[in-house]
């Protein structure tokens, strides 16, 4: 009895549900997915994109406070005036010192704490939880708490330094020209260190242990392993978190406002505080908006130079 093999199917008609029409439908965005994105996009458009566009528009007008005051388009007049505003550029220099100082110290302290929390320590979970406490506190509460710490007569800092014999007279930390800016930088570092620590800790846990073991076998000490193995592996994480920290610190307002309101004598008046005063104390909304646009442009320029240098080193 002979068996016959069925010839291969040569029908050019594709099976149901397949073919060019099906592929075209698959390539289109899923309308259901777009529908699910709308609730998230609407708040972003309403509370982020729309105010940003309106702020840029105000920068080219003479908008100011007052009843029945119409804003008129003035072109780049606000920016021309801004170029000659010595107070603004002085505040911008203070802002750069604040942002760079806080960012660098946040990274140094965050790296040290991340290396410590990455070790096999007892109650490591508790230490990691406590490390997040400053990040969970509102800036206003942090500012009020540190004002009590820095209080010239009843503050714990002066009392501790007096008991240790390091100072003879109380120091008015937030009203002394020589120490006010360093004092708020310390608060900024303490406030922003947790997120830096968590990001770096996540990066450390992603470094292959085999690289450290191989370097240890080759005779590399702890410092050399950190410099030659850990830092190169963490470079993308470091670039990301330091860039974000710089932007966040440059835009800081609430914390410094609660601590010093820009005093003494403008010694801690960051650019955002100066723009706030121009808008809500003196009523020059158009000029304050121009300050905001200028701050964004300068920050983006500084950030672009930093990122370009870092990316060039990774090539």
XYZ file of C-alpha atoms in Angstrom, residues 30-285:
256
model
C -3.170 51.588 20.042
C -6.054 53.972 20.610
C -6.780 52.368 23.942
C -3.203 53.069 25.089
C -3.473 56.685 23.955
C -6.734 56.964 25.842
C -5.036 55.751 29.010
C -2.285 58.382 28.569
C -4.716 61.299 28.381
C -5.381 61.537 32.165
C -1.624 61.822 32.735
C -1.005 64.250 29.875
C -3.769 66.712 30.752
C -2.288 67.785 34.140
C 1.161 68.087 32.547
C -0.211 70.321 29.794
C -2.300 72.402 32.197
C 0.167 72.850 35.042
C 3.561 72.636 33.304
C 3.478 73.335 29.580
C 0.801 76.055 29.572
C 2.376 78.120 32.426
C 5.778 77.766 30.760
C 4.473 79.124 27.463
C 2.618 81.923 29.243
C 5.739 82.814 31.224
C 7.795 83.093 28.045
C 5.083 85.322 26.579
C 5.116 87.579 29.659
C 8.880 88.011 29.299
C 8.254 90.031 26.142
C 5.620 92.294 27.706
C 5.527 95.050 30.312
C 3.013 93.146 32.459
C 2.752 94.595 35.956
C 0.393 94.567 38.902
C -2.504 96.941 39.231
C -6.157 97.253 38.332
C -7.076 97.809 34.681
C -3.434 97.622 33.616
C -3.036 96.119 30.150
C 0.177 94.336 29.231
C 1.806 95.588 26.048
C 4.319 93.798 23.881
C 7.775 95.378 24.331
C 9.965 92.894 22.478
C 13.388 92.328 24.036
C 13.262 95.467 26.174
C 13.146 93.454 29.416
C 16.201 91.431 28.392
C 18.144 94.570 27.457
C 17.365 96.018 30.875
C 18.353 92.716 32.467
C 21.825 92.850 30.914
C 22.553 96.031 32.855
C 20.942 94.921 36.117
C 23.869 94.497 38.490
C 21.667 93.178 41.292
C 20.410 90.338 39.104
C 23.882 89.238 38.047
C 25.077 89.465 41.646
C 22.242 87.168 42.661
C 23.110 84.877 39.765
C 26.708 84.600 41.000
C 25.405 83.737 44.453
C 23.112 81.176 42.841
C 26.022 79.560 41.005
C 28.065 79.350 44.214
C 25.068 77.828 45.994
C 24.186 75.374 43.200
C 27.744 74.191 42.520
C 28.644 73.983 46.208
C 25.528 72.063 47.170
C 25.752 69.743 44.150
C 29.402 68.856 44.728
C 28.959 68.294 48.459
C 25.764 66.313 47.884
C 27.655 64.007 45.553
C 30.607 63.588 47.928
C 28.410 62.920 50.963
C 25.987 60.774 48.983
C 28.784 58.644 47.565
C 30.284 58.056 50.993
C 26.922 57.108 52.479
C 26.067 54.897 49.493
C 29.364 53.018 49.843
C 28.617 52.500 53.530
C 25.061 51.304 52.949
C 26.296 48.939 50.243
C 28.251 46.950 52.818
C 26.884 43.908 54.623
C 25.983 45.714 57.839
C 23.569 44.749 60.564
C 20.259 46.634 60.406
C 21.190 47.887 56.959
C 17.508 48.192 56.078
C 16.977 50.555 59.010
C 19.942 52.711 58.011
C 18.618 52.962 54.459
C 15.219 53.984 55.745
C 16.635 56.677 58.049
C 18.762 58.018 55.207
C 15.561 58.925 53.357
C 14.086 61.017 56.186
C 15.365 64.453 54.993
C 14.001 63.804 51.510
C 10.538 63.020 52.887
C 10.296 66.309 54.810
C 8.779 69.437 53.194
C 11.283 72.273 52.553
C 9.346 74.641 54.823
C 9.587 72.236 57.764
C 13.295 71.706 57.088
C 13.850 75.462 57.003
C 12.050 76.024 60.297
C 13.928 73.154 61.926
C 17.316 74.467 60.845
C 16.423 78.000 61.930
C 16.080 76.574 65.428
C 19.416 74.774 65.063
C 21.097 78.015 63.932
C 19.380 80.252 66.509
C 22.071 82.552 67.968
C 20.943 82.219 71.602
C 18.896 79.042 71.927
C 20.266 77.015 69.024
C 21.825 73.623 69.629
C 24.750 74.368 67.292
C 26.082 77.310 69.301
C 25.515 75.439 72.565
C 27.480 72.448 71.302
C 30.354 74.574 70.008
C 30.512 76.543 73.292
C 30.575 73.348 75.348
C 33.382 72.019 73.155
C 35.371 75.231 73.654
C 35.415 76.007 69.918
C 33.702 79.413 70.212
C 33.534 81.998 72.992
C 30.580 84.050 71.749
C 27.412 82.995 69.993
C 27.372 83.201 66.193
C 24.337 84.514 64.364
C 24.654 81.981 61.557
C 21.875 83.261 59.302
C 22.532 86.990 59.743
C 26.327 87.108 59.606
C 27.670 88.106 56.177
C 30.652 85.765 56.461
C 28.794 82.564 57.366
C 25.221 82.959 56.084
C 25.856 81.433 52.642
C 27.924 78.475 53.938
C 25.234 77.884 56.576
C 22.435 77.521 54.035
C 24.680 75.397 51.797
C 24.973 72.912 54.678
C 21.169 72.797 54.902
C 20.897 72.285 51.144
C 23.345 69.383 51.259
C 21.497 67.743 54.157
C 18.173 68.148 52.350
C 19.197 66.789 48.957
C 21.683 64.111 49.976
C 19.143 61.241 50.315
C 18.100 61.054 46.655
C 21.747 61.239 45.597
C 22.562 58.420 48.009
C 19.733 56.204 46.771
C 20.611 56.708 43.102
C 24.309 56.004 43.703
C 23.454 52.998 45.863
C 21.358 51.565 43.032
C 24.296 52.142 40.691
C 26.722 50.437 43.076
C 24.508 47.374 43.254
C 24.627 47.169 39.468
C 28.436 47.006 39.326
C 29.470 43.379 38.601
C 31.152 41.862 41.629
C 33.484 39.929 39.311
C 35.245 43.160 38.323
C 36.133 43.919 41.943
C 37.267 40.346 42.516
C 39.484 40.429 39.427
C 41.014 43.753 40.487
C 41.579 42.383 44.001
C 43.354 39.333 42.577
C 45.581 41.671 40.544
C 46.647 43.354 43.782
C 44.554 46.525 43.577
C 43.742 48.135 46.912
C 40.397 49.569 47.951
C 41.114 53.073 46.645
C 42.422 51.814 43.328
C 39.402 49.522 42.872
C 37.116 52.451 43.615
C 38.916 54.714 41.146
C 39.468 52.168 38.358
C 36.367 49.977 38.667
C 33.580 51.681 40.600
C 33.763 55.216 39.219
C 33.929 54.214 35.530
C 30.961 51.899 35.995
C 29.016 54.657 37.768
C 29.819 57.429 35.274
C 26.367 57.449 33.560
C 24.651 57.497 36.958
C 26.943 60.242 38.259
C 26.383 62.438 35.198
C 22.610 62.025 35.484
C 22.230 62.722 39.200
C 24.686 65.640 39.303
C 22.976 67.261 36.315
C 19.552 66.933 37.917
C 20.866 68.162 41.268
C 22.403 71.232 39.650
C 19.131 72.140 37.939
C 17.108 71.553 41.117
C 19.545 73.532 43.272
C 19.678 76.416 40.815
C 15.885 76.652 41.000
C 15.726 76.451 44.809
C 13.363 78.886 46.468
C 11.305 77.654 49.427
C 14.151 76.409 51.613
C 16.281 79.568 51.343
C 13.235 81.827 51.634
C 12.267 80.277 54.960
C 15.843 80.395 56.251
C 16.955 83.908 55.292
C 14.550 85.485 52.752
C 17.699 86.370 50.835
C 19.428 88.209 53.685
C 21.518 89.504 55.209
C 21.766 92.335 52.718
C 21.156 90.067 49.744
C 24.034 87.770 50.699
C 21.867 84.670 50.156
C 19.486 86.091 47.559
C 19.350 83.417 44.893
C 18.082 84.327 41.382
C 14.665 82.818 42.031
C 14.295 84.911 45.182
C 15.195 88.046 43.233
C 12.644 87.188 40.523
C 10.040 86.557 43.220
C 10.674 89.975 44.759
C 10.398 91.729 41.399
C 7.109 89.965 40.644
C 5.264 89.844 43.967
C 6.842 92.646 45.984
C 7.221 95.279 43.268
C 4.699 93.949 40.729
C 6.907 93.793 37.625
C 5.649 90.505 36.215
